[in-house]
Amino acid sequence: MDFSSQGSINEEMICCICQQLLTEPMSLHCGHNFCQLCIAATESESFFGGQCRCPVCQSTYDPWHLMPNKELDNIVKKIREVNMWSHQQQRSDLCEQHGLCEQQGLCEQHGLCEQQGLCEQHGLCEQHGLCEQHGLCEQHGLCEQHGENCHLFCKEDGKAICSLCVQEHPGHQISLMEEVVKECQEKLEAALDRLTQEQQEVEELEAVINEERATWKTERERIWKGFDEMRDILDREKQMELQKLREDEVHVLDNLAVANDQVVQQRQSMREFISYLQHHMCESSIDMLQDMINTFKRSEVWTLKKPKIVSKKLKSTLRFPDLPWMLQVFKELAEAQSYWGKKLQVLQIAMF
């Protein structure tokens, strides 16, 4: 099939020698492409002084510097595959004149099916959303411009194209639609797996944070409960000690009252005796000497009778907790609060 007169195929895909689609294309430094067999056949004719000339621009090149154009070869192969598939589809039960399927009840002249509501001029089915100009169904991936099936995909433009659109995407990476779909599905599956794993890690991290929060709450409740219990114990001890103190106070105060009466009586007797001695000393010598023996005997015999009173130390002593131990407990509680606070803050930062 000669492609030299068709503008639907990119010139880069046509061999300048045989005017056919390139077969194993080879590229020259001047930018022209040829079939491997075609350029090899012309080298013997254009060989001069160890170099050959390009059949198009006559620029010289070294035969050893011919480079296979893999990218162009892949595009040409895909075009051949698409053309072959399209040709097989067109030959399937199509009429010779219009390429219409006789099995679908289409008329011989225009290929129009009046029973399906097709337009008399273009054979278009309005119910199926056919293109007004070409009678093509956009829902089935047909090219709007050329009416061909879009079996190719341009990765640079991100667009599905047909074999005739290739010339509008020069130098672009073009692949078969099936390959692109497969590649896209693989990438989507990989992304889905990665995101699923990330979601699982996020859920695990969230569970850790909730667990840490619950631990913090439990620790706070434990501290409150401990101090409440300590307060209850102190209240009970307080009431018990006060009750003991009241009982001891009654007994001690009674004893103190008795002792006070005794002391008062002795004080009065002491004052009276001192007054007697002072008066006796003021008497005459004869009077003082007459009663001297009785006075000395009375002063020697008289002694202070000390009543029995309570000791300066209380019988019941309230035992308060050891102050250093209490300070150590409060220090440990403060350190625990600081530790859990910092850890919760780190987890919240890692989460968000």
Coordinates of C-alpha atoms in Angstrom, one line a residue, residues 43 69 83 112 130 155 172 183 230 245 262 327:
E43 CA 24.7 2.9 0.3
N69 CA 15.1 4.5 15.9
N83 CA -4.8 -0.7 10.8
L112 CA -29.8 3.5 6.6
L130 CA -24.3 9.5 16.9
K155 CA 1.0 10.3 27.2
H172 CA 5.3 12.4 21.6
E183 CA -0.2 0.5 33.1
M230 CA -5.5 10.0 102.1
L245 CA -7.7 14.5 123.5
Q262 CA -4.1 22.1 147.3
L327 CA 8.0 15.6 99.4

